[in-house]
């Protein structure tokens, strides 16, 4: 099922469509939330809120706003960052950038079952540290490219092309063409 | 810029992440509509980051599926959506403002009562402190009074001398306990930087021994001073000395003197 069909289903509030929504995106949203919150229980609570928020506000989404995934990942990030900020009110953005998706998965958690299947473990080992940092700030943490460029102390143009190269590496390993 | 260059610029990744501003976003959306290869590229980027983030998530417990589904389809009632109508927005804002003003007022009241409590607390502490001082003074006076009343306590009058003829003082001396108390109520307040010093004197030969300073003269309202014990003396004298006292009396500044 492609995204357009899914959106039609969700907008009809069909219960089957919830299953699709959950199957397609919950794990990814959970990954992003967990990357910011670093606590499984809290991340689960936020994921629940986020899924409900998405469901309730489906009517306000339309494609002129961008990709559906972009829309939901923003909701997830914002909810997680709000929670994070409420606990770490000073310098939250600075602190936020110290942990990344690699340090999170290095923890002793059981990773999702699909981890091995898609070869994330081996991919992480291959990925350059600068790629990890860039993808972490831009994608996971939702830094603007200006903020990320300042954080990494590189020009914005360089950041954009490096990020592109990093995603290409990722796609090669995941065989996403 | 041709399509390859556009794709290579890295803008599409940022589009998927949600990191573009409005103009940049609508520009990308325009490109997606016009060029299928741009759309294909965006979908591939999205797929890659979905798999990356799914793969870097901890194991998501199955219970979450049930919990969320139950909330959505059973006990979850539709709450105020993001796109609420204007009427609701205004009521919401009005309510927030009322709440804000009310909170501010209460906060101020709270702060005021807090400072009132603080003032009262300080006053109470001061009174308690004063009370303690008075109690202590009272005890001290009682001790002195008892001492003066004792059978063995002698009373020696010290008369004014050349430098201050109107001055006088009393010495209470108990020959049994050797304890000495000075009543200095007949002495003028010492000038700044000066202090009265009390001497016990042996007359043959003339040997003065310092038995203490009348420190904090102004603060001692009763002008009753405990000084060192004296075993043997023929006379007592009080001189005015530089602060800290002197080793030998400055006889030109002898204020009062009394023989036993």
Coordinates of C-alpha atoms in Angstrom, one line a residue:
Chain A
X1 CA 0.0 0.0 0.0
X2 CA 1.4 3.4 -0.8
X3 CA 1.1 6.6 1.1
X4 CA -1.8 8.0 -0.8
X5 CA -3.9 5.0 -0.2
X6 CA -3.0 4.9 3.5
X7 CA -3.9 8.6 3.9
X8 CA -7.3 8.0 2.3
X9 CA -7.9 5.1 4.7
X10 CA -6.8 7.0 7.8
X11 CA -8.9 10.0 6.9
X12 CA -11.9 7.7 6.8
X13 CA -10.9 6.6 10.3
X14 CA -11.0 3.0 9.3
X15 CA -9.6 0.8 12.1
X16 CA -7.6 -1.2 9.6
X17 CA -5.8 2.0 8.7
X18 CA -4.6 2.3 12.3
X19 CA -2.9 -1.0 11.9
X20 CA -1.1 0.2 8.8
X21 CA -0.2 3.4 10.4
X22 CA 1.2 1.6 13.4
X23 CA 3.1 -1.0 11.3
X24 CA 4.6 1.5 9.0
X25 CA 5.7 4.2 11.3
X26 CA 5.5 3.4 15.1
X27 CA 8.9 1.9 15.2
X28 CA 10.5 4.8 13.4
X29 CA 8.8 7.4 15.5
X30 CA 9.8 5.4 18.6
X31 CA 13.4 5.5 17.4
X32 CA 13.4 9.3 17.0
X33 CA 11.6 9.8 20.4
X34 CA 13.9 7.4 22.2
X35 CA 16.9 9.1 20.7
X36 CA 15.9 12.3 22.4
X37 CA 14.5 11.0 25.6
X38 CA 16.8 8.0 26.2
X39 CA 14.3 6.3 28.5
X40 CA 12.2 3.5 27.2
X41 CA 9.2 4.0 29.4
X42 CA 9.0 7.7 28.9
X43 CA 9.6 7.2 25.1
X44 CA 6.7 4.8 25.1
X45 CA 4.4 7.2 26.8
X46 CA 5.3 9.9 24.3
X47 CA 4.8 7.5 21.4
X48 CA 1.3 6.8 22.6
X49 CA 0.5 10.5 22.9
X50 CA 2.0 11.1 19.5
X51 CA 0.1 8.4 17.7
X52 CA -3.2 9.7 19.2
X53 CA -2.3 13.2 18.2
X54 CA -1.6 12.1 14.7
X55 CA -4.9 10.2 14.5
X56 CA -6.9 13.1 16.0
X57 CA -5.3 15.7 13.7
X58 CA -5.4 13.8 10.5
X59 CA -8.0 16.2 9.1
X60 CA -5.5 19.1 9.4
X61 CA -2.9 17.3 7.4
X62 CA -2.8 17.9 3.6
X63 CA -0.1 17.2 1.1
X64 CA 0.7 20.9 0.6
X65 CA 2.4 20.7 4.0
X66 CA 4.9 18.2 2.8
X67 CA 5.4 14.5 3.2
X68 CA 3.1 12.7 5.6
X69 CA 6.1 11.2 7.2
X70 CA 7.7 14.6 7.6
X71 CA 4.6 15.8 9.3
X72 CA 4.4 12.9 11.8
X73 CA 8.1 12.9 12.5
X74 CA 7.8 16.6 13.4
X75 CA 5.0 15.9 15.9
X76 CA 7.1 13.1 17.4
X77 CA 10.3 15.2 17.7
X78 CA 8.4 18.2 19.1
X79 CA 6.6 16.1 21.7
X80 CA 9.9 14.5 22.7
X81 CA 11.8 17.8 22.8
X82 CA 9.0 19.4 24.9
X83 CA 9.3 16.6 27.4
X84 CA 13.1 16.9 27.3
X85 CA 13.0 20.6 27.7
X86 CA 10.6 20.4 30.7
X87 CA 13.3 18.3 32.5
X88 CA 16.4 20.0 31.2
X89 CA 15.4 23.6 30.9
X90 CA 18.8 25.1 30.6
X91 CA 20.9 24.8 27.4
X92 CA 18.6 22.1 26.3
X93 CA 19.7 22.2 22.7
X94 CA 23.3 22.0 23.6
X95 CA 22.7 19.0 25.9
X96 CA 20.4 17.5 23.3
X97 CA 23.3 17.2 20.8
X98 CA 25.6 15.3 23.1
X99 CA 23.9 11.9 22.7
X100 CA 23.2 10.4 19.3
X101 CA 21.4 7.4 17.8
X102 CA 24.6 5.3 18.0
X103 CA 25.2 6.0 21.7
X104 CA 21.6 5.1 22.2
X105 CA 21.7 1.8 20.5
X106 CA 25.1 0.9 22.1
X107 CA 23.2 0.8 25.4
X108 CA 22.3 -2.6 26.6
X109 CA 18.7 -2.4 25.3
X110 CA 17.2 -5.1 23.2
X111 CA 17.1 -3.6 19.8
X112 CA 14.1 -4.2 17.6
X113 CA 13.9 -7.5 15.9
X114 CA 14.3 -5.9 12.5
X115 CA 17.6 -4.4 13.4
X116 CA 19.6 -7.3 12.2
X117 CA 17.5 -7.9 9.2
X118 CA 18.2 -4.5 7.8
X119 CA 21.8 -4.6 8.9
X120 CA 21.8 -1.5 11.0
X121 CA 24.4 -2.9 13.3
X122 CA 26.9 -3.4 10.6
X123 CA 25.9 -0.2 8.9
X124 CA 26.6 1.8 12.0
X125 CA 30.1 0.4 12.2
X126 CA 30.7 1.5 8.6
X127 CA 29.3 4.9 8.9
X128 CA 31.7 7.7 9.3
X129 CA 31.5 9.5 12.7
X130 CA 30.8 12.8 11.0
X131 CA 27.9 11.2 9.2
X132 CA 26.5 10.0 12.5
X133 CA 26.7 13.4 13.9
X134 CA 25.1 15.1 10.9
X135 CA 22.2 12.7 10.6
X136 CA 21.7 12.8 14.3
X137 CA 21.4 16.5 14.5
X138 CA 19.5 17.1 11.3
X139 CA 17.2 14.1 11.1
X140 CA 16.8 12.8 14.7
X141 CA 17.1 16.1 16.6
X142 CA 15.4 18.3 14.0
X143 CA 18.1 21.0 14.1
X144 CA 17.7 23.5 11.3
X145 CA 20.7 23.4 8.9
X146 CA 21.8 26.7 10.3
X147 CA 21.9 25.4 13.9
X148 CA 23.6 22.2 12.8
X149 CA 26.2 24.1 10.8
X150 CA 27.0 26.2 13.9
X151 CA 27.1 23.2 16.1
X152 CA 29.5 21.3 13.7
X153 CA 31.3 24.5 12.8
X154 CA 31.0 24.0 9.0
X155 CA 29.5 26.1 6.2
X156 CA 25.8 25.4 5.5
X157 CA 26.4 24.4 1.9
X158 CA 29.0 21.9 3.0
X159 CA 26.7 20.5 5.6
X160 CA 23.9 20.0 3.0
X161 CA 26.2 18.1 0.6
X162 CA 27.8 16.1 3.3
X163 CA 24.4 15.1 4.6
X164 CA 23.5 14.0 1.1
X165 CA 26.6 11.9 0.9
X166 CA 25.9 10.3 4.2
X167 CA 22.3 9.4 3.3
X168 CA 23.6 8.0 0.0
X169 CA 26.0 5.7 2.0
X170 CA 23.0 4.7 4.1
X171 CA 21.0 3.9 1.1
X172 CA 23.8 1.8 -0.5
X173 CA 24.0 -0.3 2.6
X174 CA 20.2 -0.6 3.0
X175 CA 19.9 -1.1 -0.7
X176 CA 17.3 1.7 -1.0
X177 CA 17.5 2.9 -4.6
Chain B
X1 CA 20.4 24.1 -12.3
X2 CA 19.5 20.7 -13.9
X3 CA 17.7 18.0 -12.1
X4 CA 20.8 16.0 -11.2
X5 CA 22.4 19.0 -9.7
X6 CA 19.2 19.9 -7.8
X7 CA 19.1 16.4 -6.3
X8 CA 22.8 16.5 -5.5
X9 CA 22.5 19.8 -3.7
X10 CA 21.1 17.9 -0.6
X11 CA 17.9 19.9 -0.4
X12 CA 15.6 16.9 -0.7
X13 CA 17.1 15.2 2.4
X14 CA 16.3 18.4 4.4
X15 CA 12.8 18.4 2.9
X16 CA 12.2 14.9 4.2
X17 CA 13.6 15.8 7.6
X18 CA 11.3 18.8 7.8
X19 CA 14.2 21.3 8.1
X20 CA 13.2 23.7 5.3
X21 CA 11.4 27.0 5.5
X22 CA 8.2 27.7 3.7
X23 CA 9.6 29.0 0.4
X24 CA 12.2 26.3 0.1
X25 CA 9.5 23.7 0.9
X26 CA 7.1 24.9 -1.8
X27 CA 10.0 25.1 -4.2
X28 CA 10.7 21.4 -3.6
X29 CA 7.0 20.6 -3.8
X30 CA 6.9 22.3 -7.2
X31 CA 9.9 20.2 -8.4
X32 CA 8.3 17.0 -7.1
X33 CA 5.1 17.7 -9.1
X34 CA 7.1 18.5 -12.3
X35 CA 9.8 15.8 -12.1
X36 CA 9.0 12.2 -11.4
X37 CA 12.7 11.5 -10.7
X38 CA 12.6 14.1 -7.9
X39 CA 9.6 12.4 -6.4
X40 CA 11.3 9.0 -6.6
X41 CA 14.4 10.4 -4.9
X42 CA 12.3 11.9 -2.1
X43 CA 10.6 8.6 -1.5
X44 CA 13.9 6.7 -1.4
X45 CA 15.4 9.2 1.1
X46 CA 12.3 8.8 3.2
X47 CA 12.4 5.0 3.1
X48 CA 16.1 5.1 4.2
X49 CA 15.5 7.3 7.2
X50 CA 12.4 5.3 8.2
X51 CA 14.5 2.2 8.2
X52 CA 17.4 3.9 10.0
X53 CA 15.2 5.2 12.8
X54 CA 13.2 2.0 13.1
X55 CA 16.5 0.1 13.3
X56 CA 18.0 2.3 15.9
X57 CA 14.9 2.1 18.2
X58 CA 14.8 -0.3 21.2
X59 CA 12.4 -3.1 21.1
X60 CA 8.9 -1.7 21.1
X61 CA 6.7 -3.7 23.4
X62 CA 3.6 -5.1 21.7
X63 CA 1.4 -3.8 24.5
X64 CA 1.9 -0.3 23.0
X65 CA -0.2 -1.3 20.0
X66 CA -3.1 -2.3 22.3
X67 CA -2.8 0.7 24.5
X68 CA -2.9 3.2 21.6
X69 CA -5.6 1.4 19.7
X70 CA -7.8 1.2 22.8
X71 CA -7.3 4.9 23.5
X72 CA -8.2 5.8 20.0
X73 CA -11.2 3.6 19.5
X74 CA -12.7 3.2 22.9
X75 CA -12.1 5.5 25.8
X76 CA -10.4 8.2 23.8
X77 CA -12.8 11.0 23.0
X78 CA -11.8 13.4 20.3
X79 CA -10.1 16.4 21.9
X80 CA -9.7 19.9 20.6
X81 CA -8.0 19.5 17.2
X82 CA -5.1 21.7 16.1
X83 CA -7.3 23.4 13.6
X84 CA -9.9 24.6 16.0
X85 CA -12.3 27.3 15.0
X86 CA -11.8 31.0 15.8
X87 CA -14.5 31.2 18.4
X88 CA -12.7 28.5 20.4
X89 CA -9.4 30.1 19.9
X90 CA -10.7 33.4 21.3
X91 CA -12.3 31.8 24.3
X92 CA -9.1 29.9 24.9
X93 CA -7.0 33.0 24.8
X94 CA -9.4 35.0 26.9
X95 CA -9.4 32.1 29.5
X96 CA -5.6 32.1 29.4
X97 CA -5.4 35.8 30.0
X98 CA -7.9 35.6 32.9
X99 CA -5.9 32.7 34.3
X100 CA -2.7 34.6 33.8
X101 CA -4.0 37.8 35.5
X102 CA -5.5 35.8 38.3
X103 CA -2.4 33.8 38.8
X104 CA -0.3 37.0 38.9
X105 CA -2.6 38.5 41.5
X106 CA -2.5 35.5 43.7
X107 CA 1.2 35.3 43.2
X108 CA 1.6 38.9 44.4
X109 CA -0.6 38.3 47.4
X110 CA 1.3 35.2 48.2
X111 CA 4.6 37.1 47.9
X112 CA 3.2 39.9 50.1
X113 CA 2.1 37.5 52.8
X114 CA 5.4 35.8 52.5
X115 CA 7.2 39.1 53.2
X116 CA 4.8 39.9 56.1
X117 CA 5.6 36.5 57.6
X118 CA 9.2 37.3 57.2
X119 CA 8.9 40.7 59.0
X120 CA 6.9 39.1 61.8
X121 CA 9.4 36.3 62.1
X122 CA 12.2 38.8 62.4
X123 CA 10.4 40.9 65.0
X124 CA 9.7 37.7 67.0
X125 CA 13.3 36.7 66.8
X126 CA 14.4 40.2 68.0
X127 CA 12.0 40.1 70.9
X128 CA 13.2 36.6 71.9
X129 CA 16.8 37.8 71.6
X130 CA 16.0 40.8 73.8
X131 CA 14.2 38.7 76.3
X132 CA 17.2 36.4 76.5
X133 CA 19.5 39.4 77.1
X134 CA 17.2 40.8 79.8
X135 CA 17.0 37.5 81.5
X136 CA 20.8 37.1 81.5
X137 CA 21.2 40.7 82.8
X138 CA 18.7 40.0 85.5
X139 CA 20.6 36.9 86.6
X140 CA 23.8 38.9 86.6
X141 CA 22.3 41.7 88.8
X142 CA 20.9 39.2 91.2
X143 CA 24.2 37.6 91.6
X144 CA 25.8 41.0 92.2
X145 CA 23.1 42.0 94.6
X146 CA 23.5 38.8 96.6
X147 CA 27.2 39.4 96.6
X148 CA 26.8 42.9 97.9
X149 CA 24.5 41.7 100.6
X150 CA 26.9 39.0 101.8
X151 CA 28.1 39.4 105.4
X152 CA 31.8 39.5 104.4
X153 CA 31.5 41.9 101.5
X154 CA 33.1 45.3 102.3
X155 CA 32.1 48.5 100.8
X156 CA 34.8 51.0 99.9
X157 CA 34.1 54.5 98.7
X158 CA 36.4 56.0 96.1
X159 CA 36.4 59.8 96.0
X160 CA 37.1 62.1 93.0
X161 CA 40.6 63.3 92.5
X162 CA 42.3 66.3 90.9
X163 CA 41.5 65.5 87.3
X164 CA 37.8 65.0 88.0
X165 CA 36.7 66.1 91.5
X166 CA 33.0 65.2 91.1
X167 CA 33.7 61.6 90.2
X168 CA 33.2 58.8 92.6
X169 CA 32.9 55.0 92.6
X170 CA 32.3 52.1 94.9
X171 CA 34.2 48.9 95.3
X172 CA 32.5 45.8 96.8
X173 CA 35.2 43.4 98.0
X174 CA 34.6 40.1 99.7
X175 CA 37.6 39.2 101.8
X176 CA 36.6 35.6 102.0
X177 CA 36.0 34.9 98.4
X178 CA 38.3 37.7 97.2
X179 CA 35.7 38.7 94.6
X180 CA 35.5 42.3 93.6
X181 CA 32.7 44.3 91.9
X182 CA 33.0 47.9 90.9
X183 CA 30.1 50.3 90.8
X184 CA 31.2 53.0 88.3
X185 CA 27.9 54.9 88.1
X186 CA 29.7 58.1 89.4
X187 CA 32.2 58.2 86.6
X188 CA 31.7 60.2 83.4
X189 CA 31.7 58.2 80.1
X190 CA 35.3 57.7 78.9
X191 CA 36.4 59.6 75.8
X192 CA 36.8 57.6 72.6
X193 CA 39.9 55.5 72.5
X194 CA 40.2 55.5 76.3
X195 CA 39.1 53.1 79.0
X196 CA 38.9 53.1 82.8
X197 CA 41.4 50.7 84.5
X198 CA 40.9 49.5 88.0
X199 CA 43.9 49.0 90.3
X200 CA 44.4 47.4 93.7
X201 CA 47.1 49.2 95.6
X202 CA 49.5 48.2 98.3
X203 CA 50.8 51.4 100.0
X204 CA 54.1 50.4 101.6
X205 CA 55.8 50.3 99.2
X206 CA 53.3 51.7 96.6
X207 CA 52.5 48.8 94.4
X208 CA 49.6 49.0 91.9
X209 CA 48.1 45.9 90.4
X210 CA 45.7 46.0 87.5
X211 CA 42.5 44.1 88.3
X212 CA 40.6 44.9 85.1
X213 CA 39.2 47.3 82.6
X214 CA 35.7 48.8 82.6
X215 CA 35.0 47.7 79.0
X216 CA 31.8 48.5 77.1
X217 CA 31.2 51.3 79.6
X218 CA 28.3 52.9 77.7
X219 CA 26.5 49.6 77.2
X220 CA 26.7 48.7 80.8
X221 CA 23.6 50.5 82.0
X222 CA 23.9 49.5 85.6
X223 CA 27.6 50.4 85.6
X224 CA 28.4 47.4 87.7
X225 CA 31.5 45.6 86.7
X226 CA 33.1 42.3 87.7
X227 CA 36.9 42.5 88.0
X228 CA 39.6 40.1 89.1
X229 CA 39.8 38.8 92.6
X230 CA 41.9 40.6 95.1
X231 CA 43.6 38.9 98.1
X232 CA 45.3 41.8 99.7
X233 CA 44.9 45.5 99.2
X234 CA 45.3 48.8 101.1
X235 CA 43.4 50.9 98.5
X236 CA 41.6 50.9 95.1
X237 CA 42.0 53.4 92.3
X238 CA 40.6 54.0 88.9
X239 CA 42.6 55.7 86.1
X240 CA 41.8 56.6 82.6
X241 CA 44.1 54.8 80.2
X242 CA 44.4 54.3 76.4
X243 CA 42.2 51.5 75.0
X244 CA 43.5 48.2 76.0
X245 CA 44.8 49.4 79.3
X246 CA 48.3 50.1 80.6
X247 CA 50.9 48.2 82.6
X248 CA 51.2 50.9 85.2
X249 CA 48.6 53.5 86.1
X250 CA 48.8 57.0 84.6
X251 CA 48.6 58.9 87.8
X252 CA 47.8 62.2 86.1
X253 CA 44.6 60.5 85.0
X254 CA 43.6 59.1 88.4
X255 CA 39.9 59.7 88.6
X256 CA 39.0 58.1 91.9
X257 CA 40.8 56.7 94.9
X258 CA 39.7 55.1 98.1
X259 CA 41.6 53.7 101.1
X260 CA 40.3 50.8 103.0

